[in-house]
Amino acid sequence: MEHELDARRLLCPMPVIRTQDKIKTLAPGDVLTVTATDPGALSDIPAWCRINGHSVDRSWEDGTEVHIRIRVGDG
Amino acid sequence: MQNDPRKALALISGGLDSMLAARVVLEQGVHVEGINFFTGFCVEGHTHAIRRGRDSARPRRNNALWVAEQLGIRLHIVDVVEPYKDVVLNPRHGYGANLNPCLDCKIFMLGEAVEWIEAHDFDFIVTGEVMGQRPKSQRKQSMPLVARESSAGDRLLRPLCARNLPQTLPEREGWVRREALHGFSGRSRKPQMRLAARFGITDYAQPAGGCCFLTDANYTKKLEDLWAHRDGRRYELDDIMLLKVGRHLRPRPHFKMIVAREEGEVQFLEGYCKQFTHLRTVSHGGPLALVEGDTDEDDLALAAAITARFSQGRNAHTVEVSVHRGDRSRNLRVRPMQADKIRPDWYL
Ligand code: SF4
């Protein structure tokens, strides 16, 4: 299942916390795309994914926003 | 058949001590996961994110996440902004040098950790505390007090100074060997540096005065000003975030201004424009300024002159400034305030 999370206007680590809390409600294999405005999310969210067993399919910048597409792991 | 390893939850601040403490316990074959608390006052991240902006060449990282990755452990980041308010506003053990309620803060965080290990079936808690390192919260007498009041009791292991303290549950049960723990004390950082070298840890966040803005005298002054000018001591997350950004001036008791100092701060303050009356310079390049408080026409003219002062038109005869309030906006032409007319006591 595809899901989205709006973490705009939040400063790190809030986008990470929101991502973590959202992923708790998802199933392995689900995909979550997070949108944030703090560019730090581009390094923090993938780092959080690496240590918690989720993978980042793709991350990209688009103007003032950053997007991270995460595939939920077995956790 | 081998038993499952015992499980420990390590409080990870992002600094060296908690990293070493977790590492010492990992070395003993214990399963370790990390926990990090977001209080809203953390120095981590924000200001760096704001001020360095998106074009900065310096890599930015969240130190707690980075430490967890180096250690190869999971990290749970917990938002404690709401419950932490009571710690800041009503510390039972008082404040440190500034508005830092360190003792209550530690008791609170450990209390949260206790709830976490009970909910997740973990066996004990690990912290990087070193006896006598910090003036108040790591005094010898404080150590048992923190363990007791957080209800962690003997489930709290402090691997860096455990040898100076009575045996704890994980030592008694043989989950960790006391001989492999340490007896650091005092303010010297040398033992930690040596241990880091032994583990091959060369890159770590420099130990600073404290882990949060509440130890910062300038920040504390702004927080006290905030409390003095509203109906009592209270705050929301937005308030304490805004105190980290921009120049803060209070030209009149009933209003204050937050003036962006550079592009990153402008971008950050943009996010608050809907909530605040705000000013921008039109005829010249200049900052964005937010105004907090009830302002009349004279106040706004003063705010405009101050905003113009911080613009590229500071030496111009007049500067055009737009004033936005809700959906309405209008332009004012003002004389930039002279530097010596901005009273030093306006700066917070
Ligand atoms: S410096 Fe801040 S975060 Fe650290 S113990 Fe003191 S109050 Fe808590």
Short mmCIF file of C-alpha atoms in Angstrom, two decimals, chain B residues 47-331:
data_model
loop_
_atom_site.label_atom_id
_atom_site.label_comp_id
_atom_site.label_asym_id
_atom_site.label_seq_id
_atom_site.Cartn_x
_atom_site.Cartn_y
_atom_site.Cartn_z
CA THR B 47 19.61 26.02 14.66
CA HIS B 48 22.21 24.40 12.50
CA ALA B 49 19.55 23.52 9.99
CA ILE B 50 18.15 27.01 10.02
CA ARG B 51 21.31 29.03 9.97
CA ARG B 52 23.36 26.96 7.62
CA GLY B 53 20.54 26.79 5.13
CA ARG B 54 20.23 24.31 2.35
CA ASP B 55 23.30 25.38 0.38
CA SER B 56 25.79 24.71 3.12
CA ALA B 57 28.70 22.52 2.18
CA ARG B 58 29.08 21.17 5.70
CA PRO B 59 27.31 17.89 6.16
CA ARG B 60 24.66 18.07 8.81
CA ARG B 61 23.70 15.12 10.86
CA ASN B 62 21.62 14.25 13.83
CA ASN B 63 24.25 13.10 16.28
CA ALA B 64 22.01 10.64 18.12
CA LEU B 65 21.13 8.89 14.84
CA TRP B 66 24.73 8.96 13.81
CA VAL B 67 25.89 7.42 17.09
CA ALA B 68 23.26 4.68 16.82
CA GLU B 69 24.42 3.89 13.32
CA GLN B 70 28.05 3.72 14.42
CA LEU B 71 27.08 1.36 17.22
CA GLY B 72 24.84 -0.67 14.94
CA ILE B 73 21.83 -0.32 17.25
CA ARG B 74 18.27 0.79 16.76
CA LEU B 75 17.26 4.24 17.98
CA HIS B 76 13.84 5.28 19.18
CA ILE B 77 13.28 9.03 19.18
CA VAL B 78 10.51 10.06 21.50
CA ASP B 79 8.60 13.34 21.38
CA VAL B 80 8.28 14.47 25.00
CA VAL B 81 7.55 18.14 24.32
CA GLU B 82 4.24 18.14 26.24
CA PRO B 83 5.16 16.20 29.38
CA TYR B 84 8.53 17.98 29.53
CA LYS B 85 6.83 21.34 30.11
CA ASP B 86 6.17 20.45 33.72
CA VAL B 87 9.86 19.63 34.17
CA VAL B 88 10.90 23.06 32.90
CA LEU B 89 8.17 25.01 34.64
CA ASN B 90 8.10 23.26 38.03
CA PRO B 91 11.38 21.52 38.74
CA ARG B 92 11.24 20.02 42.20
CA HIS B 93 15.01 20.16 42.55
CA GLY B 94 15.40 23.63 41.09
CA TYR B 95 17.51 24.98 38.25
CA GLY B 96 21.20 24.91 37.46
CA ALA B 97 23.11 28.03 36.46
CA ASN B 98 20.41 29.03 33.96
CA LEU B 99 16.94 27.61 33.42
CA ASN B 100 18.29 24.07 33.14
CA PRO B 101 16.43 21.72 35.48
CA CYS B 102 19.06 19.01 35.03
CA LEU B 103 18.22 16.84 38.00
CA ASP B 104 14.50 16.78 37.28
CA CYS B 105 15.27 16.33 33.60
CA LYS B 106 17.31 13.21 34.24
CA ILE B 107 14.69 11.81 36.59
CA PHE B 108 12.04 12.50 33.97
CA MET B 109 13.97 10.88 31.12
CA LEU B 110 14.82 7.84 33.17
CA GLY B 111 11.20 7.58 34.24
CA GLU B 112 10.23 7.53 30.56
CA ALA B 113 12.88 4.90 29.92
CA VAL B 114 11.50 2.76 32.74
CA GLU B 115 8.06 2.86 31.16
CA TRP B 116 9.60 1.95 27.83
CA ILE B 117 11.53 -1.09 29.10
CA GLU B 118 8.50 -2.33 30.98
CA ALA B 119 6.34 -2.02 27.87
CA HIS B 120 8.94 -3.67 25.64
CA ASP B 121 10.19 -6.34 27.98
CA PHE B 122 13.74 -5.06 28.29
CA ASP B 123 15.86 -5.84 31.33
CA PHE B 124 17.77 -2.73 32.23
CA ILE B 125 18.74 0.85 31.35
CA VAL B 126 22.15 2.26 30.46
CA THR B 127 23.28 5.89 30.75
CA GLY B 128 26.58 7.62 30.09
CA GLU B 129 26.63 9.49 33.38
CA VAL B 130 30.00 10.01 35.04
CA MET B 131 30.18 10.83 38.70
CA GLY B 132 31.16 14.43 39.36
CA GLN B 133 31.16 15.40 35.70
CA ARG B 134 28.43 18.01 35.90
CA PRO B 135 28.00 20.33 38.86
CA LYS B 136 24.64 19.28 40.20
CA SER B 137 23.03 16.37 38.46
CA GLN B 138 26.05 14.09 38.51
CA ARG B 139 27.18 14.68 42.08
CA LYS B 140 27.70 11.58 44.13
CA GLN B 141 24.56 12.20 46.19
CA SER B 142 22.51 12.79 43.05
CA MET B 143 23.18 9.39 41.58
CA PRO B 144 21.04 7.32 43.99
CA LEU B 145 18.41 10.06 44.05
CA VAL B 146 18.00 9.94 40.28
CA ALA B 147 17.81 6.14 40.32
CA ARG B 148 15.24 6.19 43.11
CA GLU B 149 12.98 9.00 41.96
CA SER B 150 12.81 7.73 38.39
CA SER B 151 11.88 4.31 39.81
CA ALA B 152 14.67 2.77 37.73
CA GLY B 153 16.30 1.63 40.99
CA ASP B 154 18.94 -1.02 40.47
CA ARG B 155 17.87 -1.55 36.87
CA LEU B 156 19.97 1.51 36.06
CA LEU B 157 23.53 0.74 34.99
CA ARG B 158 26.08 3.51 34.48
CA PRO B 159 28.93 1.62 32.82
CA LEU B 160 31.37 4.53 32.89
CA CYS B 161 31.29 4.93 36.67
CA ALA B 162 29.66 1.70 37.87
CA ARG B 163 32.73 0.62 39.79
CA ASN B 164 32.28 3.60 42.12
CA LEU B 165 28.66 2.71 42.81
CA PRO B 166 26.89 -0.18 44.52
CA GLN B 167 26.20 -3.26 42.42
CA THR B 168 23.19 -3.09 40.17
CA LEU B 169 20.79 -5.77 39.00
CA PRO B 170 22.59 -6.56 35.71
CA GLU B 171 25.87 -6.98 37.60
CA ARG B 172 24.34 -9.11 40.34
CA GLU B 173 22.60 -11.34 37.85
CA GLY B 174 25.80 -11.74 35.84
CA TRP B 175 24.31 -10.16 32.70
CA VAL B 176 27.35 -7.88 32.67
CA ARG B 177 30.70 -8.33 34.38
CA ARG B 178 31.54 -5.61 36.87
CA GLU B 179 35.25 -5.93 36.08
CA ALA B 180 34.55 -4.89 32.51
CA LEU B 181 32.85 -1.68 33.68
CA HIS B 182 34.62 1.54 34.58
CA GLY B 183 35.21 3.80 37.55
CA PHE B 184 35.49 7.22 35.93
CA SER B 185 34.87 10.26 38.09
CA GLY B 186 35.49 13.98 38.02
CA ARG B 187 35.58 16.52 35.29
CA SER B 188 38.54 15.23 33.31
CA ARG B 189 37.61 13.91 29.87
CA LYS B 190 40.83 11.96 29.48
CA PRO B 191 39.47 8.54 30.54
CA GLN B 192 36.66 8.87 27.99
CA MET B 193 39.10 9.85 25.28
CA ARG B 194 41.26 6.85 26.11
CA LEU B 195 38.31 4.50 26.03
CA ALA B 196 37.16 6.00 22.73
CA ALA B 197 40.62 5.38 21.30
CA ARG B 198 40.53 1.81 22.53
CA PHE B 199 37.24 1.25 20.71
CA GLY B 200 38.63 2.97 17.63
CA ILE B 201 36.09 5.78 17.93
CA THR B 202 37.70 8.89 16.49
CA ASP B 203 34.75 10.94 15.32
CA TYR B 204 32.28 12.16 17.92
CA ALA B 205 30.37 15.31 18.83
CA GLN B 206 32.52 17.53 21.01
CA PRO B 207 31.38 17.52 24.59
CA ALA B 208 29.70 20.86 25.14
CA GLY B 209 28.51 22.62 28.27
CA GLY B 210 25.13 20.99 28.07
CA CYS B 211 22.87 19.13 25.76
CA CYS B 212 20.15 21.75 25.57
CA PHE B 213 19.39 25.43 25.18
CA LEU B 214 18.25 25.73 28.78
CA THR B 215 21.91 25.92 29.81
CA ASP B 216 22.44 28.89 27.48
CA ALA B 217 22.30 32.27 29.22
CA ASN B 218 21.14 34.19 26.13
CA TYR B 219 18.41 31.72 25.39
CA THR B 220 17.26 31.71 29.01
CA LYS B 221 17.02 35.49 29.00
CA LYS B 222 14.66 35.34 26.03
CA LEU B 223 12.57 32.65 27.66
CA GLU B 224 12.26 34.70 30.85
CA ASP B 225 11.26 37.73 28.81
CA LEU B 226 8.58 35.64 27.13
CA TRP B 227 7.17 34.57 30.48
CA ALA B 228 7.36 38.08 31.92
CA HIS B 229 5.26 39.47 29.07
CA ARG B 230 2.47 36.98 28.86
CA ASP B 231 -0.07 35.69 31.30
CA GLY B 232 2.33 33.54 33.23
CA ARG B 233 4.99 30.96 32.75
CA ARG B 234 3.89 28.77 29.86
CA TYR B 235 5.08 27.98 26.36
CA GLU B 236 4.25 26.13 23.19
CA LEU B 237 6.71 24.35 20.91
CA ASP B 238 6.55 27.20 18.39
CA ASP B 239 7.54 29.71 21.09
CA ILE B 240 10.66 27.86 22.10
CA MET B 241 11.65 27.19 18.49
CA LEU B 242 11.30 30.87 17.64
CA LEU B 243 13.57 31.80 20.54
CA LYS B 244 16.38 29.99 18.73
CA VAL B 245 16.07 32.08 15.59
CA GLY B 246 16.83 35.67 14.60
CA ARG B 247 17.49 38.86 16.50
CA HIS B 248 14.98 39.45 19.28
CA LEU B 249 14.11 43.00 20.32
CA ARG B 250 11.49 44.34 22.67
CA PRO B 251 11.14 48.05 21.85
CA ARG B 252 7.98 48.41 23.96
CA PRO B 253 6.75 46.30 26.87
CA HIS B 254 3.72 45.15 24.90
CA PHE B 255 5.45 43.95 21.74
CA LYS B 256 8.59 42.26 20.56
CA MET B 257 10.16 41.70 17.17
CA ILE B 258 12.03 38.77 15.68
CA VAL B 259 14.23 39.93 12.81
CA ALA B 260 15.82 37.36 10.50
CA ARG B 261 19.59 37.65 10.19
CA GLU B 262 20.09 35.68 7.03
CA GLU B 263 18.38 33.66 4.33
CA GLY B 264 17.96 30.45 6.31
CA GLU B 265 16.22 32.36 9.08
CA VAL B 266 13.99 34.16 6.57
CA GLN B 267 12.89 30.79 5.22
CA PHE B 268 12.19 29.52 8.70
CA LEU B 269 10.25 32.62 9.78
CA GLU B 270 8.19 32.48 6.55
CA GLY B 271 6.46 29.51 8.13
CA TYR B 272 5.06 31.79 10.84
CA CYS B 273 3.77 34.62 8.66
CA LYS B 274 0.16 33.46 8.86
CA GLN B 275 0.19 33.64 12.65
CA PHE B 276 2.12 36.88 13.13
CA THR B 277 1.93 40.46 12.00
CA HIS B 278 5.06 40.77 9.89
CA LEU B 279 7.07 43.32 7.97
CA ARG B 280 9.26 43.20 4.87
CA THR B 281 11.29 45.89 3.19
CA VAL B 282 10.08 46.67 -0.34
CA SER B 283 12.37 49.36 -1.73
CA HIS B 284 15.57 47.66 -0.54
CA GLY B 285 16.78 44.15 0.18
CA GLY B 286 16.10 43.35 3.79
CA PRO B 287 14.95 40.96 6.41
CA LEU B 288 11.61 39.55 7.34
CA ALA B 289 10.49 40.66 10.81
CA LEU B 290 7.74 39.12 12.91
CA VAL B 291 5.91 41.17 15.51
CA GLU B 292 4.44 39.57 18.60
CA GLY B 293 2.02 41.50 20.76
CA ASP B 294 -0.83 44.00 20.35
CA THR B 295 0.41 46.83 18.21
CA ASP B 296 -1.16 50.16 17.23
CA GLU B 297 -0.18 52.50 14.37
CA ASP B 298 2.71 54.09 16.27
CA ASP B 299 4.09 50.71 17.23
CA LEU B 300 3.98 49.52 13.63
CA ALA B 301 5.74 52.66 12.43
CA LEU B 302 8.45 52.00 15.04
CA ALA B 303 8.68 48.34 13.98
CA ALA B 304 8.99 49.45 10.34
CA ALA B 305 11.81 51.87 11.18
CA ILE B 306 13.64 49.11 13.03
CA THR B 307 13.13 46.66 10.16
CA ALA B 308 14.48 49.31 7.76
CA ARG B 309 17.50 49.71 10.02
CA PHE B 310 18.41 46.06 9.41
CA SER B 311 17.90 46.34 5.65
CA GLN B 312 20.25 47.35 2.86
CA GLY B 313 18.53 50.74 2.96
CA ARG B 314 19.82 51.51 6.46
CA ASN B 315 21.58 54.65 5.18
CA ALA B 316 18.84 55.70 2.76
CA HIS B 317 16.65 58.69 3.49
CA THR B 318 13.50 56.56 3.48
CA VAL B 319 12.70 52.90 3.04
CA GLU B 320 9.41 51.41 1.96
CA VAL B 321 8.22 48.65 4.27
CA SER B 322 5.18 46.45 3.81
CA VAL B 323 3.16 45.56 6.88
CA HIS B 324 1.06 42.39 6.79
CA ARG B 325 -1.58 41.46 9.26
CA GLY B 326 -3.88 38.56 8.48
CA ASP B 327 -4.97 38.94 4.86
CA ARG B 328 -4.40 42.69 4.83
CA SER B 329 -1.23 44.47 3.90
CA ARG B 330 -0.15 48.03 3.28
CA ASN B 331 3.05 49.91 2.67
#
